[in-house]
PDB file of C-alpha atoms in Angstrom:
ATOM      1  CA  MET A1105       0.000   0.000   0.000  1.00 96.00           C
ATOM      2  CA  HIS A1106       1.483   3.352  -1.066  1.00 98.00           C
ATOM      3  CA  ILE A1107      -0.035   6.438   0.547  1.00 98.00           C
ATOM      4  CA  LEU A1108       0.753  10.013  -0.444  1.00 98.00           C
ATOM      5  CA  VAL A1109       0.480  12.523   2.400  1.00 98.00           C
ATOM      6  CA  MET A1110      -0.160  15.998   1.010  1.00 98.00           C
ATOM      7  CA  ASN A1111      -0.210  19.273   2.899  1.00 97.00           C
ATOM      8  CA  GLY A1112      -1.152  22.703   1.649  1.00 96.00           C
ATOM      9  CA  PRO A1113      -0.153  26.243   2.548  1.00 95.00           C
ATOM     10  CA  ASN A1114       1.518  27.085   5.828  1.00 90.00           C
ATOM     11  CA  MET A1115       1.626  23.478   7.057  1.00 92.00           C
ATOM     12  CA  ASN A1116       5.422  23.666   6.762  1.00 92.00           C
ATOM     13  CA  MET A1117       5.154  26.200   9.612  1.00 88.00           C
ATOM     14  CA  LEU A1118       3.766  23.723  12.157  1.00 83.00           C
ATOM     15  CA  GLY A1119       5.250  24.392  15.581  1.00 84.00           C
ATOM     16  CA  ILE A1120       5.656  28.078  14.731  1.00 82.00           C
ATOM     17  CA  ARG A1121       2.254  28.994  13.342  1.00 77.00           C
ATOM     18  CA  GLN A1122      -0.458  29.591  15.953  1.00 75.00           C
ATOM     19  CA  PRO A1123       0.658  26.877  18.400  1.00 74.00           C
ATOM     20  CA  GLU A1124      -2.531  27.431  20.422  1.00 75.00           C
ATOM     21  CA  ILE A1125      -4.423  25.972  17.440  1.00 73.00           C
ATOM     22  CA  TYR A1126      -1.882  23.710  15.718  1.00 74.00           C
ATOM     23  CA  GLY A1127       0.354  22.634  18.614  1.00 73.00           C
ATOM     24  CA  HIS A1128       4.113  22.733  19.087  1.00 80.00           C
ATOM     25  CA  GLU A1129       5.121  19.750  16.941  1.00 86.00           C
ATOM     26  CA  THR A1130       6.880  20.587  13.691  1.00 91.00           C
ATOM     27  CA  TYR A1131       6.179  19.413  10.163  1.00 94.00           C
ATOM     28  CA  GLU A1132       9.190  17.101  10.527  1.00 94.00           C
ATOM     29  CA  ASP A1133       7.637  15.651  13.715  1.00 95.00           C
ATOM     30  CA  LEU A1134       4.419  15.015  11.790  1.00 96.00           C
ATOM     31  CA  CYS A1135       6.251  13.197   8.993  1.00 97.00           C
ATOM     32  CA  ALA A1136       8.215  11.073  11.481  1.00 97.00           C
ATOM     33  CA  MET A1137       5.016  10.121  13.330  1.00 97.00           C
ATOM     34  CA  ILE A1138       3.329   9.088  10.070  1.00 98.00           C
ATOM     35  CA  ARG A1139       6.394   7.119   8.907  1.00 98.00           C
ATOM     36  CA  ALA A1140       6.427   5.165  12.185  1.00 98.00           C
ATOM     37  CA  GLU A1141       2.733   4.298  11.906  1.00 98.00           C
ATOM     38  CA  ALA A1142       3.125   3.352   8.238  1.00 98.00           C
ATOM     39  CA  GLN A1143       5.930   0.960   9.140  1.00 98.00           C
ATOM     40  CA  THR A1144       3.683  -0.664  11.752  1.00 97.00           C
ATOM     41  CA  LEU A1145       0.949  -1.037   9.117  1.00 97.00           C
ATOM     42  CA  GLY A1146       3.325  -2.288   6.425  1.00 97.00           C
ATOM     43  CA  ALA A1147       2.556   0.705   4.205  1.00 98.00           C
ATOM     44  CA  GLU A1148       4.832   2.953   2.186  1.00 98.00           C
ATOM     45  CA  VAL A1149       4.346   6.703   2.560  1.00 98.00           C
ATOM     46  CA  SER A1150       5.604   9.681   0.641  1.00 98.00           C
ATOM     47  CA  PHE A1151       5.126  13.336   1.466  1.00 98.00           C
ATOM     48  CA  PHE A1152       4.402  16.483  -0.475  1.00 98.00           C
ATOM     49  CA  GLN A1153       3.868  19.983   0.904  1.00 98.00           C
ATOM     50  CA  SER A1154       3.409  23.158  -1.075  1.00 98.00           C
ATOM     51  CA  ASN A1155       2.160  26.656  -0.542  1.00 97.00           C
ATOM     52  CA  HIS A1156       1.140  26.766  -4.226  1.00 98.00           C
ATOM     53  CA  GLU A1157      -2.202  25.472  -5.492  1.00 97.00           C
ATOM     54  CA  GLY A1158      -0.922  24.423  -8.936  1.00 98.00           C
ATOM     55  CA  ALA A1159       1.888  22.370  -7.390  1.00 98.00           C
ATOM     56  CA  LEU A1160      -0.679  20.500  -5.286  1.00 98.00           C
ATOM     57  CA  VAL A1161      -2.800  19.832  -8.394  1.00 98.00           C
ATOM     58  CA  ASP A1162       0.294  18.560 -10.213  1.00 98.00           C
ATOM     59  CA  ALA A1163       1.137  16.253  -7.290  1.00 98.00           C
ATOM     60  CA  ILE A1164      -2.382  14.785  -7.327  1.00 98.00           C
ATOM     61  CA  HIS A1165      -2.064  14.122 -11.059  1.00 98.00           C
ATOM     62  CA  GLN A1166       1.374  12.546 -10.555  1.00 98.00           C
ATOM     63  CA  ALA A1167      -0.050  10.281  -7.839  1.00 98.00           C
ATOM     64  CA  TYR A1168      -2.209   8.657 -10.522  1.00 98.00           C
ATOM     65  CA  PHE A1169       0.796   7.890 -12.741  1.00 98.00           C
ATOM     66  CA  ASP A1170       2.805   6.699  -9.712  1.00 98.00           C
ATOM     67  CA  HIS A1171      -0.003   4.214  -8.892  1.00 98.00           C
ATOM     68  CA  VAL A1172      -0.566   5.642  -5.408  1.00 98.00           C
ATOM     69  CA  ASP A1173      -3.208   3.652  -3.512  1.00 98.00           C
ATOM     70  CA  GLY A1174      -4.492   6.482  -1.325  1.00 98.00           C
ATOM     71  CA  ILE A1175      -4.025  10.138  -0.502  1.00 98.00           C
ATOM     72  CA  ILE A1176      -4.154  11.874   2.852  1.00 98.00           C
ATOM     73  CA  LEU A1177      -4.830  15.522   2.054  1.00 98.00           C
ATOM     74  CA  ASN A1178      -4.767  18.547   4.285  1.00 97.00           C
ATOM     75  CA  PRO A1179      -5.521  21.267   1.747  1.00 97.00           C
ATOM     76  CA  ALA A1180      -5.251  23.877   4.533  1.00 92.00           C
ATOM     77  CA  ALA A1181      -6.567  27.251   3.341  1.00 91.00           C
ATOM     78  CA  TYR A1182      -7.282  25.813  -0.117  1.00 95.00           C
ATOM     79  CA  THR A1183     -10.005  23.708   1.522  1.00 94.00           C
ATOM     80  CA  HIS A1184     -12.271  26.718   1.346  1.00 89.00           C
ATOM     81  CA  THR A1185     -11.329  28.062  -2.078  1.00 90.00           C
ATOM     82  CA  SER A1186     -10.033  25.423  -4.467  1.00 95.00           C
ATOM     83  CA  VAL A1187     -12.257  23.960  -7.122  1.00 97.00           C
ATOM     84  CA  ALA A1188      -8.986  23.012  -8.873  1.00 98.00           C
ATOM     85  CA  LEU A1189      -8.069  20.572  -6.074  1.00 98.00           C
ATOM     86  CA  LEU A1190     -11.600  19.133  -6.160  1.00 98.00           C
ATOM     87  CA  ASP A1191     -11.396  18.605  -9.916  1.00 98.00           C
ATOM     88  CA  ALA A1192      -7.929  17.026  -9.648  1.00 98.00           C
ATOM     89  CA  LEU A1193      -9.146  14.543  -7.022  1.00 98.00           C
ATOM     90  CA  LYS A1194     -12.170  13.675  -9.164  1.00 98.00           C
ATOM     91  CA  ALA A1195      -9.937  13.257 -12.221  1.00 98.00           C
ATOM     92  CA  VAL A1196      -7.638  10.681 -10.620  1.00 98.00           C
ATOM     93  CA  GLY A1197     -10.213   8.781  -8.540  1.00 98.00           C
ATOM     94  CA  ILE A1198      -7.700   7.838  -5.830  1.00 98.00           C
ATOM     95  CA  PRO A1199      -9.315   7.220  -2.411  1.00 98.00           C
ATOM     96  CA  THR A1200      -8.580  10.378  -0.431  1.00 98.00           C
ATOM     97  CA  VAL A1201      -9.082  11.296   3.217  1.00 98.00           C
ATOM     98  CA  GLU A1202      -9.376  14.993   4.022  1.00 97.00           C
ATOM     99  CA  VAL A1203      -7.573  15.854   7.272  1.00 97.00           C
ATOM    100  CA  HIS A1204      -7.556  19.022   9.365  1.00 94.00           C
ATOM    101  CA  VAL A1205      -5.537  19.505  12.554  1.00 93.00           C
ATOM    102  CA  SER A1206      -8.162  21.881  13.963  1.00 84.00           C
ATOM    103  CA  ASP A1207     -11.906  21.622  13.453  1.00 86.00           C
ATOM    104  CA  PRO A1208     -12.809  24.182  10.768  1.00 80.00           C
ATOM    105  CA  ASP A1209     -16.465  23.974  11.812  1.00 79.00           C
ATOM    106  CA  LYS A1210     -15.539  25.512  15.174  1.00 75.00           C
ATOM    107  CA  ARG A1211     -13.657  28.416  13.604  1.00 75.00           C
ATOM    108  CA  GLU A1212     -14.633  31.363  11.386  1.00 72.00           C
ATOM    109  CA  ALA A1213     -17.720  30.882   9.215  1.00 79.00           C
ATOM    110  CA  PHE A1214     -15.737  30.968   5.938  1.00 74.00           C
ATOM    111  CA  ARG A1215     -13.861  27.855   7.108  1.00 72.00           C
ATOM    112  CA  HIS A1216     -17.061  25.797   7.301  1.00 77.00           C
ATOM    113  CA  VAL A1217     -17.086  25.142   3.545  1.00 84.00           C
ATOM    114  CA  SER A1218     -14.859  22.427   2.072  1.00 92.00           C
ATOM    115  CA  TYR A1219     -14.631  22.279  -1.690  1.00 94.00           C
ATOM    116  CA  VAL A1220     -12.657  19.006  -1.673  1.00 95.00           C
ATOM    117  CA  ARG A1221     -14.890  17.052   0.719  1.00 95.00           C
ATOM    118  CA  SER A1222     -17.220  15.662  -1.947  1.00 96.00           C
ATOM    119  CA  ALA A1223     -14.257  13.914  -3.616  1.00 97.00           C
ATOM    120  CA  CYS A1224     -13.055  12.321  -0.364  1.00 98.00           C
ATOM    121  CA  VAL A1225     -13.979   9.008   1.243  1.00 98.00           C
ATOM    122  CA  ALA A1226     -13.780  10.538   4.739  1.00 98.00           C
ATOM    123  CA  THR A1227     -12.950  13.702   6.642  1.00 97.00           C
ATOM    124  CA  ILE A1228     -11.053  13.753   9.930  1.00 98.00           C
ATOM    125  CA  LYS A1229     -10.977  17.105  11.697  1.00 96.00           C
ATOM    126  CA  GLY A1230     -10.039  18.446  15.084  1.00 92.00           C
ATOM    127  CA  HIS A1231      -7.973  15.450  16.204  1.00 95.00           C
ATOM    128  CA  GLY A1232      -4.637  17.241  16.038  1.00 92.00           C
ATOM    129  CA  LEU A1233      -1.762  15.522  14.280  1.00 95.00           C
ATOM    130  CA  THR A1234      -3.123  12.095  15.249  1.00 96.00           C
ATOM    131  CA  GLY A1235      -5.858  12.675  12.674  1.00 97.00           C
ATOM    132  CA  TYR A1236      -3.260  11.807  10.036  1.00 98.00           C
ATOM    133  CA  LEU A1237      -2.714   8.430  11.719  1.00 98.00           C
ATOM    134  CA  GLU A1238      -6.455   7.808  11.736  1.00 98.00           C
ATOM    135  CA  ALA A1239      -6.539   8.602   8.025  1.00 98.00           C
ATOM    136  CA  LEU A1240      -3.618   6.253   7.358  1.00 98.00           C
ATOM    137  CA  ARG A1241      -5.307   3.414   9.220  1.00 98.00           C
ATOM    138  CA  LEU A1242      -8.557   4.044   7.370  1.00 98.00           C
ATOM    139  CA  LEU A1243      -6.852   3.900   3.963  1.00 98.00           C
ATOM    140  CA  CYS A1244      -4.947   0.755   4.983  1.00 97.00           C
ATOM    141  CA  GLY A1245      -8.166  -0.894   6.137  1.00 93.00           C
ATOM    142  CA  LYS A1246      -7.123  -1.063   9.792  1.00 82.00           C
TER     143      LYS A1246
END
């Protein structure tokens, strides 16, 4: 099982950016935690983070050609704005779990809308970084 873990804008700033919302762990801590869980599950993981919408679209397209089995996607701010990410997910048809560290439904009203959600098999929100592990287990059938 090969899972691509994708993160959108500002996720590279974990540990620095609003720690009262996102915690003190870094992006590197997140990747290490996911790698450890993937090893336990016998899955292969790769990571992609970008602050640029087009780069995220390109990575979703590439996942199709790389025969990725599942995507864990935290589109971050693009959750609420990106029809392009929605269309890319629909184009490739790879099972995708939408993940959010915080719960957007408990934040500003504009964060309540997710454009990508309809192309995802599940959404995990508000579980901190462990939400990524839940998504990994879900995609691996565990």
